PDB file of C-alpha atoms in Angstrom:
ATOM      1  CA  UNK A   1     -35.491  -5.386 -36.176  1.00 47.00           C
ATOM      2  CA  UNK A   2     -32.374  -5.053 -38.406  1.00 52.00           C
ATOM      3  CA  UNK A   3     -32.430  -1.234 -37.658  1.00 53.00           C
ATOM      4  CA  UNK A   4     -32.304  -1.443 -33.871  1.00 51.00           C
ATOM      5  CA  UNK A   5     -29.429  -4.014 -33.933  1.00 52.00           C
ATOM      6  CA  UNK A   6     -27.476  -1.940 -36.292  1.00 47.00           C
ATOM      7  CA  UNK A   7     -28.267   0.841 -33.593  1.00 36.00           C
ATOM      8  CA  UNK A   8     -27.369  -0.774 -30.990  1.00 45.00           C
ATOM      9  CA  UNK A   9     -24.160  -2.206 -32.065  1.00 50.00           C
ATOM     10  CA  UNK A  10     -23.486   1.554 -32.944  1.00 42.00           C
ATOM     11  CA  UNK A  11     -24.109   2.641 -29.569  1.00 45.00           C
ATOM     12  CA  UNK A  12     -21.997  -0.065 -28.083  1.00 44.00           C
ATOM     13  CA  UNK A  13     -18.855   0.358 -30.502  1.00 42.00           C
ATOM     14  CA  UNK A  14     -19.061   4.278 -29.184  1.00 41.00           C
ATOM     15  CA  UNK A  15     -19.028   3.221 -25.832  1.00 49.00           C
ATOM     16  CA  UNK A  16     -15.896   1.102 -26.128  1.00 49.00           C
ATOM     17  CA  UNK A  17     -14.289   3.727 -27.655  1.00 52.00           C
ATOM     18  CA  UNK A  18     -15.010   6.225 -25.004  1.00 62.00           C
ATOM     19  CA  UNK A  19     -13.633   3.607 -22.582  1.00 63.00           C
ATOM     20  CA  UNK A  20     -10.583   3.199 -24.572  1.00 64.00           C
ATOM     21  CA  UNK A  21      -9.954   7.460 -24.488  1.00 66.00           C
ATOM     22  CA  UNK A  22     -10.903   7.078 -21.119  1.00 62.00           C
ATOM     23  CA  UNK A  23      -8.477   4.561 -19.928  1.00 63.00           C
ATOM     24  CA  UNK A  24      -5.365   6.351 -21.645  1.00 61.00           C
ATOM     25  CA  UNK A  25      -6.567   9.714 -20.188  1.00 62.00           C
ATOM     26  CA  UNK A  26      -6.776   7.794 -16.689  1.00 60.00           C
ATOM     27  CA  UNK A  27      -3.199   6.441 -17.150  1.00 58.00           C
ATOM     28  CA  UNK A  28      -2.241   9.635 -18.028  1.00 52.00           C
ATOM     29  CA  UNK A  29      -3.997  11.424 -15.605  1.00 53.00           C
ATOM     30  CA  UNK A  30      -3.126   8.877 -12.421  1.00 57.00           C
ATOM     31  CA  UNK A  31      -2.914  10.229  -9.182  1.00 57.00           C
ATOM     32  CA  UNK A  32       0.162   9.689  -7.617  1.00 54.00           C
ATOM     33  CA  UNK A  33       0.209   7.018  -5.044  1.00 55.00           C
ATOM     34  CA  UNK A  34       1.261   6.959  -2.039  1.00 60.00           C
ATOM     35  CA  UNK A  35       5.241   5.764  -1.535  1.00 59.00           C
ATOM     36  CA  UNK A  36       3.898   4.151   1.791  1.00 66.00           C
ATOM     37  CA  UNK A  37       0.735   2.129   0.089  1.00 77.00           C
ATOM     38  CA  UNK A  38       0.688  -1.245   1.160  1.00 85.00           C
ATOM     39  CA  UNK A  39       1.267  -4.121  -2.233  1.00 82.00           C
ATOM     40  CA  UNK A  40      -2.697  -4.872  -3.030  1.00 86.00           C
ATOM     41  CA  UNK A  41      -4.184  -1.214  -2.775  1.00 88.00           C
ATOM     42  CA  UNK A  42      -1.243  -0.061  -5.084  1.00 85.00           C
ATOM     43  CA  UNK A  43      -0.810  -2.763  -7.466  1.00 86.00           C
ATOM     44  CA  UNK A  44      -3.993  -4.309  -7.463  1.00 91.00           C
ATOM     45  CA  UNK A  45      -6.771  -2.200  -6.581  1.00 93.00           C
ATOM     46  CA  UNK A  46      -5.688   1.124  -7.907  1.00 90.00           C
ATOM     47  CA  UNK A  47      -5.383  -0.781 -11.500  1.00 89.00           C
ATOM     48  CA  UNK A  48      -8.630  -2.456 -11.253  1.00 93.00           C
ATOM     49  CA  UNK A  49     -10.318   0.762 -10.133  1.00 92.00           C
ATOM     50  CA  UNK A  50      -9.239   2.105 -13.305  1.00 90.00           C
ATOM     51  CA  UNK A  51     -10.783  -0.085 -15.188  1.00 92.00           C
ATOM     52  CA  UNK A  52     -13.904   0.561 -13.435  1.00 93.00           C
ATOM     53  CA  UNK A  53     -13.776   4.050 -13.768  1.00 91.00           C
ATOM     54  CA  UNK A  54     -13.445   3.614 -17.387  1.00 90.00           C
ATOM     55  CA  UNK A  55     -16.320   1.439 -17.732  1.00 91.00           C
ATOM     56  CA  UNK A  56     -18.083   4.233 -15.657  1.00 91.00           C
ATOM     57  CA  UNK A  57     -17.401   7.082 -18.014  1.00 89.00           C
ATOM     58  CA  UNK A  58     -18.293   4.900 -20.482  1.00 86.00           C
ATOM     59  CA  UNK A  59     -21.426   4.563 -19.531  1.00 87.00           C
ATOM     60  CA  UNK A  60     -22.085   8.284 -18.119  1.00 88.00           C
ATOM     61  CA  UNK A  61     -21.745   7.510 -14.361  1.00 90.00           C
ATOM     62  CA  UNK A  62     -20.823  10.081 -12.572  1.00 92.00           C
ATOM     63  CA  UNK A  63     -18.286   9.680  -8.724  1.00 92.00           C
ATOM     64  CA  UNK A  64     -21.673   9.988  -6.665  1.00 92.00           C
ATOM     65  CA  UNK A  65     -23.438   6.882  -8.699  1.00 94.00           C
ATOM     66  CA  UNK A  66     -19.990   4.918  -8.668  1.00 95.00           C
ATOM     67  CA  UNK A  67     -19.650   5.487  -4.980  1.00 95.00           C
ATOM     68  CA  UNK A  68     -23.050   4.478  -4.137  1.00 96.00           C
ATOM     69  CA  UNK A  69     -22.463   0.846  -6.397  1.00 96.00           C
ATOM     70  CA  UNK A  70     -19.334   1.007  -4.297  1.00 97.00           C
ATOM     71  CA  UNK A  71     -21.572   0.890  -0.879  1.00 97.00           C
ATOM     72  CA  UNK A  72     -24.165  -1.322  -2.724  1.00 97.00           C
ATOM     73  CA  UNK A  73     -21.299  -4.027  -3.320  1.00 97.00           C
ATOM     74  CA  UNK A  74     -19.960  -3.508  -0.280  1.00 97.00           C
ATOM     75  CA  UNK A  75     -22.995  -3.636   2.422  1.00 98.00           C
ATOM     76  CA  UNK A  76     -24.298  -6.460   0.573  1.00 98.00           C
ATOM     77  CA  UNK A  77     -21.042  -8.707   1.605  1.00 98.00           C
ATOM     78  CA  UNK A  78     -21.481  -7.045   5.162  1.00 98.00           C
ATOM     79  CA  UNK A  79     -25.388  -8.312   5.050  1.00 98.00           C
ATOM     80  CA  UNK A  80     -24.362 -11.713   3.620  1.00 98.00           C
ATOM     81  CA  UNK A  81     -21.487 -12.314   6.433  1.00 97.00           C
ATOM     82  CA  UNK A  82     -23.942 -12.167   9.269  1.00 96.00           C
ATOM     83  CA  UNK A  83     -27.178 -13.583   8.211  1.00 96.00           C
ATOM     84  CA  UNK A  84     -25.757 -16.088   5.619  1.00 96.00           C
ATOM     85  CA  UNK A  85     -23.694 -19.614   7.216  1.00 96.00           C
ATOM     86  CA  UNK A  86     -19.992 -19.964   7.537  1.00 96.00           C
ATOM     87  CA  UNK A  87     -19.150 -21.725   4.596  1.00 97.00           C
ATOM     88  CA  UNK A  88     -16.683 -21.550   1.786  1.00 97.00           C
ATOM     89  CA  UNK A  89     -19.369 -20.584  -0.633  1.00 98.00           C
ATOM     90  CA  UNK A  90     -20.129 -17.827   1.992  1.00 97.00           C
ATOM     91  CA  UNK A  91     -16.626 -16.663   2.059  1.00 97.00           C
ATOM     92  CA  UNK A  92     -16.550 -16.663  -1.877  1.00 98.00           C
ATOM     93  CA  UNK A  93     -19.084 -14.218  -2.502  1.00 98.00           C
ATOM     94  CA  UNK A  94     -17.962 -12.127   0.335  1.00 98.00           C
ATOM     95  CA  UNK A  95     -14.847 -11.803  -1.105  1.00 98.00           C
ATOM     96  CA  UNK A  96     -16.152 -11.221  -4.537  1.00 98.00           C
ATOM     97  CA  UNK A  97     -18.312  -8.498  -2.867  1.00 98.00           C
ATOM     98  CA  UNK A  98     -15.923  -6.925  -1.146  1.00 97.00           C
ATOM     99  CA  UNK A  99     -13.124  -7.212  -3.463  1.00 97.00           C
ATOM    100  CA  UNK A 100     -15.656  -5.391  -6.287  1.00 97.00           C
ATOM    101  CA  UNK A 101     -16.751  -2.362  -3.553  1.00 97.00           C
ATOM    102  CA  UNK A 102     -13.059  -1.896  -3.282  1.00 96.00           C
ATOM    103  CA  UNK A 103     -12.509  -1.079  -6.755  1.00 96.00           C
ATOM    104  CA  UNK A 104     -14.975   1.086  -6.987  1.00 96.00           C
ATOM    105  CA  UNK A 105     -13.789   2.833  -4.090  1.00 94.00           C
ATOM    106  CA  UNK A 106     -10.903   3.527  -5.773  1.00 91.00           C
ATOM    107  CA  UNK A 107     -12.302   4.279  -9.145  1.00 93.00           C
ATOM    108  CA  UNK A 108     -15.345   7.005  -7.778  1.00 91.00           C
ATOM    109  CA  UNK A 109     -12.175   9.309  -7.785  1.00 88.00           C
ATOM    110  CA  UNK A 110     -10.771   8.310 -10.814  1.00 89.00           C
ATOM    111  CA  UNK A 111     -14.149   9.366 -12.269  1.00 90.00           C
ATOM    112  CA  UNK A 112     -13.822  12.687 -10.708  1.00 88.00           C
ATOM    113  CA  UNK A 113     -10.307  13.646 -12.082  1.00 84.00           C
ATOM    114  CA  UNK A 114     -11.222  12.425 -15.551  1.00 83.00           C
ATOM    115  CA  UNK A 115     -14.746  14.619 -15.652  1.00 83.00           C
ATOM    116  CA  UNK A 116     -13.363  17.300 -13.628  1.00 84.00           C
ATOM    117  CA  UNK A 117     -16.224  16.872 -11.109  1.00 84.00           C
ATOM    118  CA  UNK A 118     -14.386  16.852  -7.719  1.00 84.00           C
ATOM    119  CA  UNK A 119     -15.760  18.382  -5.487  1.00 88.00           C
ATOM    120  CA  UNK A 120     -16.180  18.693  -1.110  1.00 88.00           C
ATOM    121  CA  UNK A 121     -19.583  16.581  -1.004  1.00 90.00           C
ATOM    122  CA  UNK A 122     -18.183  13.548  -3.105  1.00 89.00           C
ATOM    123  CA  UNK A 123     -15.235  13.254  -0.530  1.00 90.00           C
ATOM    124  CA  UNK A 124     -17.052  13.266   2.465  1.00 92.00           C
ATOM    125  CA  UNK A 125     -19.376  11.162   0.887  1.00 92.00           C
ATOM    126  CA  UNK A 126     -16.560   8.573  -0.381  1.00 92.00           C
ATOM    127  CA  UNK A 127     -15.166   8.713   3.077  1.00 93.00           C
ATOM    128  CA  UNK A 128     -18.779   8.372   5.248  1.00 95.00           C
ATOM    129  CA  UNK A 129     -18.991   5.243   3.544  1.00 95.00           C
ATOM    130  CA  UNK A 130     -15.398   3.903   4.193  1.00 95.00           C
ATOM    131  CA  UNK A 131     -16.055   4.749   7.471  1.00 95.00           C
ATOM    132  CA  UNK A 132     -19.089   2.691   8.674  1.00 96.00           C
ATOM    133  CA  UNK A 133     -17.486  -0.393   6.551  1.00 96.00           C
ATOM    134  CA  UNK A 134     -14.321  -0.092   8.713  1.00 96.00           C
ATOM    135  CA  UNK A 135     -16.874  -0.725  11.703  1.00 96.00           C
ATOM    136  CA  UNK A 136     -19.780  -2.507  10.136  1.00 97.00           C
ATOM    137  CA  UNK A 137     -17.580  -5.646   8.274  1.00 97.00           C
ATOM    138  CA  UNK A 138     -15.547  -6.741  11.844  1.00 97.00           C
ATOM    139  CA  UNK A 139     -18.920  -7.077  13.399  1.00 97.00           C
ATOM    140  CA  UNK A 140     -20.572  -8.386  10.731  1.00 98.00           C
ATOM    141  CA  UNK A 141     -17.967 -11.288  10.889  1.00 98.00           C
ATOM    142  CA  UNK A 142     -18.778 -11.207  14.916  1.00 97.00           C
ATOM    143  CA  UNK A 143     -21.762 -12.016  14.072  1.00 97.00           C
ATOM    144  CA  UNK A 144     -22.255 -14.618  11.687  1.00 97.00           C
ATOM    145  CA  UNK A 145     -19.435 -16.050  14.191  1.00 97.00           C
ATOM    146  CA  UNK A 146     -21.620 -16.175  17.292  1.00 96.00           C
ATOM    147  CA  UNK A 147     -24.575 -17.567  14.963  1.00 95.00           C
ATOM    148  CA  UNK A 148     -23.068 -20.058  13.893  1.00 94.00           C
ATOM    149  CA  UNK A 149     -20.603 -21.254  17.098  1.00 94.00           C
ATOM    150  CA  UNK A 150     -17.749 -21.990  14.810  1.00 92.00           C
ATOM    151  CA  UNK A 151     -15.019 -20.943  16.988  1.00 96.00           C
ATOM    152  CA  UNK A 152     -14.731 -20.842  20.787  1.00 96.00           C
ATOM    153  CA  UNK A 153     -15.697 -17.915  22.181  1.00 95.00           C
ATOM    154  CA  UNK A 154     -12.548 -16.174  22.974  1.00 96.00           C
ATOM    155  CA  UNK A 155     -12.207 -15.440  19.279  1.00 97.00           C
ATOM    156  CA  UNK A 156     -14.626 -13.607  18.989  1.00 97.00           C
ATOM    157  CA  UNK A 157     -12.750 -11.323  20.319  1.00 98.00           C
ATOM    158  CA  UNK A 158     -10.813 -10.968  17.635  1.00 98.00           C
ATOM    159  CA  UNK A 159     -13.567  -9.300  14.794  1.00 98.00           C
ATOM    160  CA  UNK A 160     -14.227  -6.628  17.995  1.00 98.00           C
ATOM    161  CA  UNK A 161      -9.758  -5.510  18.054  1.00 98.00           C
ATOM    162  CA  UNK A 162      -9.862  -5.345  14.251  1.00 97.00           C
ATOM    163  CA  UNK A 163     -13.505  -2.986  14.506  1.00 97.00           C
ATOM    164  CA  UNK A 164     -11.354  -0.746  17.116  1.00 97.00           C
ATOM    165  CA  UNK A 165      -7.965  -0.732  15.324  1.00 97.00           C
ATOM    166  CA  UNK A 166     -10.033  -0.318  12.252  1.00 95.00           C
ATOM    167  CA  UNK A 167     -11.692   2.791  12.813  1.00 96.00           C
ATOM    168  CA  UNK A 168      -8.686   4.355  14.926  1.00 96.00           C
ATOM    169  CA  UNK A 169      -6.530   3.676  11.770  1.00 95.00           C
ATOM    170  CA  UNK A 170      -9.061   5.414   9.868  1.00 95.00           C
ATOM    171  CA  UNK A 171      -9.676   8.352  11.455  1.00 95.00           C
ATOM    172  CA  UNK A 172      -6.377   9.146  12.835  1.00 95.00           C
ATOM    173  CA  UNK A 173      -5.013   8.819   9.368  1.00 92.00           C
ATOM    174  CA  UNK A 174      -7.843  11.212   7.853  1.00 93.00           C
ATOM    175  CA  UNK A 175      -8.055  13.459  10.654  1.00 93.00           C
ATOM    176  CA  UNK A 176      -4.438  14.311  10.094  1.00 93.00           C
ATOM    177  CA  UNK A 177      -4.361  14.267   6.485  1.00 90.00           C
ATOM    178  CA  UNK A 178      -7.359  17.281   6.546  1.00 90.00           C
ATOM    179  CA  UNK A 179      -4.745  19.363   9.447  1.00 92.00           C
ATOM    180  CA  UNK A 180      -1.758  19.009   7.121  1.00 90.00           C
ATOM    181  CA  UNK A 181      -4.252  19.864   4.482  1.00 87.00           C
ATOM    182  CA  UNK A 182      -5.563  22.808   6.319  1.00 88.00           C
ATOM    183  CA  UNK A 183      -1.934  24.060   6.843  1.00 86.00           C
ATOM    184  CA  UNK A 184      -1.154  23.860   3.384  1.00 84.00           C
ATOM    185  CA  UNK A 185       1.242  20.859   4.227  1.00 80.00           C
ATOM    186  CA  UNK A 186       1.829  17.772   1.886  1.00 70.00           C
ATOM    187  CA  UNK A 187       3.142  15.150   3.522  1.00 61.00           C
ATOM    188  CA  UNK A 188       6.531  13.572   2.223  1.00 54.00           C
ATOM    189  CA  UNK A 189       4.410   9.979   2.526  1.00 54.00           C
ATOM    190  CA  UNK A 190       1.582  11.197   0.415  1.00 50.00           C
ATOM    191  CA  UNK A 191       3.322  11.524  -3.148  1.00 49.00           C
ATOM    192  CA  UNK A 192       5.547   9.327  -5.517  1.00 45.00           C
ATOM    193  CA  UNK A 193       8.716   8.512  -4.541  1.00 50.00           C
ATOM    194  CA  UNK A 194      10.828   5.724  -4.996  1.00 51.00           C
ATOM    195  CA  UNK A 195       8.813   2.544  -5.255  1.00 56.00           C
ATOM    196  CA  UNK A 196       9.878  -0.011  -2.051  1.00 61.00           C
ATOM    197  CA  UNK A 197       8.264  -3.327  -3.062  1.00 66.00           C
ATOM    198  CA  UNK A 198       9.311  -4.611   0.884  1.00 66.00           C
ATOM    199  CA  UNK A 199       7.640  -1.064   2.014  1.00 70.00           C
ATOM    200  CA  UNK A 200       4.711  -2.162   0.490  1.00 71.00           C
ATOM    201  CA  UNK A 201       4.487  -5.599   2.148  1.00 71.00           C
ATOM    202  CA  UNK A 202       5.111  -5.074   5.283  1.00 75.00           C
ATOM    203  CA  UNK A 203       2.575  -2.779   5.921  1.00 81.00           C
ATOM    204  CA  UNK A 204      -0.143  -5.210   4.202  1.00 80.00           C
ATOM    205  CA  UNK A 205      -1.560  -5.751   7.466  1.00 85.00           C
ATOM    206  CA  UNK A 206      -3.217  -2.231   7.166  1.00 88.00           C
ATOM    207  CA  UNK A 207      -4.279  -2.762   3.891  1.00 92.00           C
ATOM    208  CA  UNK A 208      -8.179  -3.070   3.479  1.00 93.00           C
ATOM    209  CA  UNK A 209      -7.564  -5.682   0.027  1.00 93.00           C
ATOM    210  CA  UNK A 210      -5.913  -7.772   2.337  1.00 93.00           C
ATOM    211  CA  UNK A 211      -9.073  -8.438   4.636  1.00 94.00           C
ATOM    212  CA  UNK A 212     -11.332  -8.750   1.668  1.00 95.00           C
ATOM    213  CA  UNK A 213      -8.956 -11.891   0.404  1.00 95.00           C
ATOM    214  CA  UNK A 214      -9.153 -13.276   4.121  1.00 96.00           C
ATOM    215  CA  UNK A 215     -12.490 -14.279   3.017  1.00 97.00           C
ATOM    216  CA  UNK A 216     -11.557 -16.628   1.386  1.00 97.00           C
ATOM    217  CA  UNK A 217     -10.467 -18.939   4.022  1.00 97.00           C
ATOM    218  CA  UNK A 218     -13.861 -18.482   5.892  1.00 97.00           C
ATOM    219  CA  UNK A 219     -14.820 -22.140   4.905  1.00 96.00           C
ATOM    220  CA  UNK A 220     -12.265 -22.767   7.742  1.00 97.00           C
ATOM    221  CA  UNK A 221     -13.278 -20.818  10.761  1.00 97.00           C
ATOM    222  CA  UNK A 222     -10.053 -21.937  12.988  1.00 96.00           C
ATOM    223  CA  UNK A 223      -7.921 -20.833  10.032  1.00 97.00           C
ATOM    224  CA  UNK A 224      -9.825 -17.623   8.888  1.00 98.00           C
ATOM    225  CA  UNK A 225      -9.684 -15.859  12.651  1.00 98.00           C
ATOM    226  CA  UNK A 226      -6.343 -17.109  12.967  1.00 97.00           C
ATOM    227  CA  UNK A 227      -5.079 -15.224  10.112  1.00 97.00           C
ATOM    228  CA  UNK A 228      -7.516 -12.220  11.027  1.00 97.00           C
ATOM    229  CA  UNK A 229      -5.642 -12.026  14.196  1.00 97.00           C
ATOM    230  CA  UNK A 230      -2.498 -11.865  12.523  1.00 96.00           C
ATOM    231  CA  UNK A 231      -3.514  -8.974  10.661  1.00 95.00           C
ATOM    232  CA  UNK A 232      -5.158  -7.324  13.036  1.00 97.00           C
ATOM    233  CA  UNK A 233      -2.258  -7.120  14.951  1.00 96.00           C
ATOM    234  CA  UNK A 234       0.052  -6.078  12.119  1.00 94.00           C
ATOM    235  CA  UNK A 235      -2.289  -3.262  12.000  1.00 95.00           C
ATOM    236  CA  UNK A 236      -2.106  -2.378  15.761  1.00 96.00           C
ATOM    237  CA  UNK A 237       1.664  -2.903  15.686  1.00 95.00           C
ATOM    238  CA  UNK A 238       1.521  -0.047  12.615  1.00 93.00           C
ATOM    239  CA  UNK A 239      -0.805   2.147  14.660  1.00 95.00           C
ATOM    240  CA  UNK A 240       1.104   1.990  17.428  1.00 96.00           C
ATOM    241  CA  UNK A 241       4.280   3.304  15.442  1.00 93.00           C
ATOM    242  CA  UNK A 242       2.255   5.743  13.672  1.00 93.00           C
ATOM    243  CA  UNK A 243      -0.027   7.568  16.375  1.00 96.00           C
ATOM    244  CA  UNK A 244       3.326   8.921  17.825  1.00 96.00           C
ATOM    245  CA  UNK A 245       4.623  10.044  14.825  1.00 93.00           C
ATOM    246  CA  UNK A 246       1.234  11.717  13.383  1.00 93.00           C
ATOM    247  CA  UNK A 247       0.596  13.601  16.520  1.00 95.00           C
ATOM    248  CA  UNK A 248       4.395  15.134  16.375  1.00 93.00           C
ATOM    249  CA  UNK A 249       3.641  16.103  13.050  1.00 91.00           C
ATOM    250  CA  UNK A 250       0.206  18.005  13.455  1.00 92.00           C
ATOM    251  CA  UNK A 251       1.538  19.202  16.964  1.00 91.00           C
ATOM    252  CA  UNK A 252       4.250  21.022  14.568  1.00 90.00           C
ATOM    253  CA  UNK A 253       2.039  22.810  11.899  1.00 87.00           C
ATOM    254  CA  UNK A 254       0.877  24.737  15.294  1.00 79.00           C
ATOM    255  CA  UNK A 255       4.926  26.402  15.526  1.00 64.00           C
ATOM    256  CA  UNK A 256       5.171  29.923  13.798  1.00 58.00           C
ATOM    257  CA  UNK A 257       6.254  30.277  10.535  1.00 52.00           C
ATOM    258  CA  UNK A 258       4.997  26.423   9.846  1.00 51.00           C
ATOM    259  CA  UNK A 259       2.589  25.625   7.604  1.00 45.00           C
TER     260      UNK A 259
END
């Protein structure tokens, strides 16, 4: 019995070493973030998603298995939000959920750069996922709102705007990330630069962290799809600004000697 303690304690120490290495080689080793990333993806999440990924290596997970937890974390909150009954305690472990999938969103690539195991299939497969959640959490939340009659039915309007913005956001912004990709393009938006702390909060709105913390207010159905409107018109405002803007840009990688 003595033996396969001493083992096991030997096995653990190893592991928090290699998650030590492996969070110095992440901070070393961070990919540059976005000058336009709104406050809780680029303060928060990115941070905690290192973690994550360290605890990942650590363990010998590889992106594909820390993007699938990722889904696993996050689908669960989706299932929970329309079968289980608007409550506080509800919201709570939603927002744990959530909040959790998040990170490991973010840390599935983190995993990648520190293995050196990026590859095509692990980014369409990290962005399939982010792309049904866009969709799949507003109606989940349109749900469990009808079930449960906890606001009048005009609101429930609201969960179906944020689905649309949502996935228009999403797609928009990848579809013209891969064009300027494809031209050999890096946009000026898309790499350090000096860090606006305002920047950063006013475009919170778009920021996916922020809807996982609206959760917590979902004890209070008036309140909670108050402030969901809110933000889901802070995002619409942003998408209005930005569709413009994006379709200049990938209308220009199309003029000779561009790109």
């Amino acid at each position: 019995m003595s033996g396969a303690t001493g083992v096991r304690r030997e096995r653990a120490a190893a592991r928090r070493g290699d998650v030590r290495d492996a969070l110095t080689r992440l901070a070393l080793a961070q990919k540059p973030a976005a000058r336009s990333a709104p406050a809780y993806s680029r303060y928060v999440n990115r941070r905690l998603g290192r973690v994550l990924a360290a605890w990942a290596y650590g363990r010998g997970l590889g992106p594909g298995r820390v993007t699938a937890l990722s889904a696993v974390c996050t689908f669960t909150g989706v299932a929970v939000l329309a079968l289980a009954p608007v409550a506080a305690a509800t919201g709570l472990v939603v927002c744990l959920l959530l909040v959790l999938g998040y990170a490991l969103d973010s840390a599935d690539g983190q995993v990648a750069r520190l293995t050196g195991s990026a590859s095509g299939a692990g980014e369409w497969l990290d962005h399939v996922v982010d792309a049904v959640k866009v969709v799949a959490l507003p109606l989940a939340v349109l749900v469990g709102l009808y079930r449960s009659g906890a606001v009048a039915d005009p609101w429930l309007l609201v969960p179906v705007a944020n689905a649309v913005v949502g996935s228009v956001l999403f797609f928009a912004m990848m579809l013209t990330e891969q064009l300027r990709r494809a031209h050999g393009v890096v946009s000026s938006a898309a790499v350090d630069g000096p860090r606006s702390p305002w920047r950063s909060l006013l475009v919170l709105p778009t920021d996916y962290g922020v809807l996982c913390l609206s959760f917590l207010l979902y004890g209070a159905p008036g309140v909670f799809v108050v402030v969901l409107a809110v933000v889901t018109a802070g995002a619409a405002g942003f998408l209005a600004l930005a569709l413009p803007r994006w379709f200049r840009d990938v209308g220009a990688l199309d003029v000779p000697g561009r790109g």
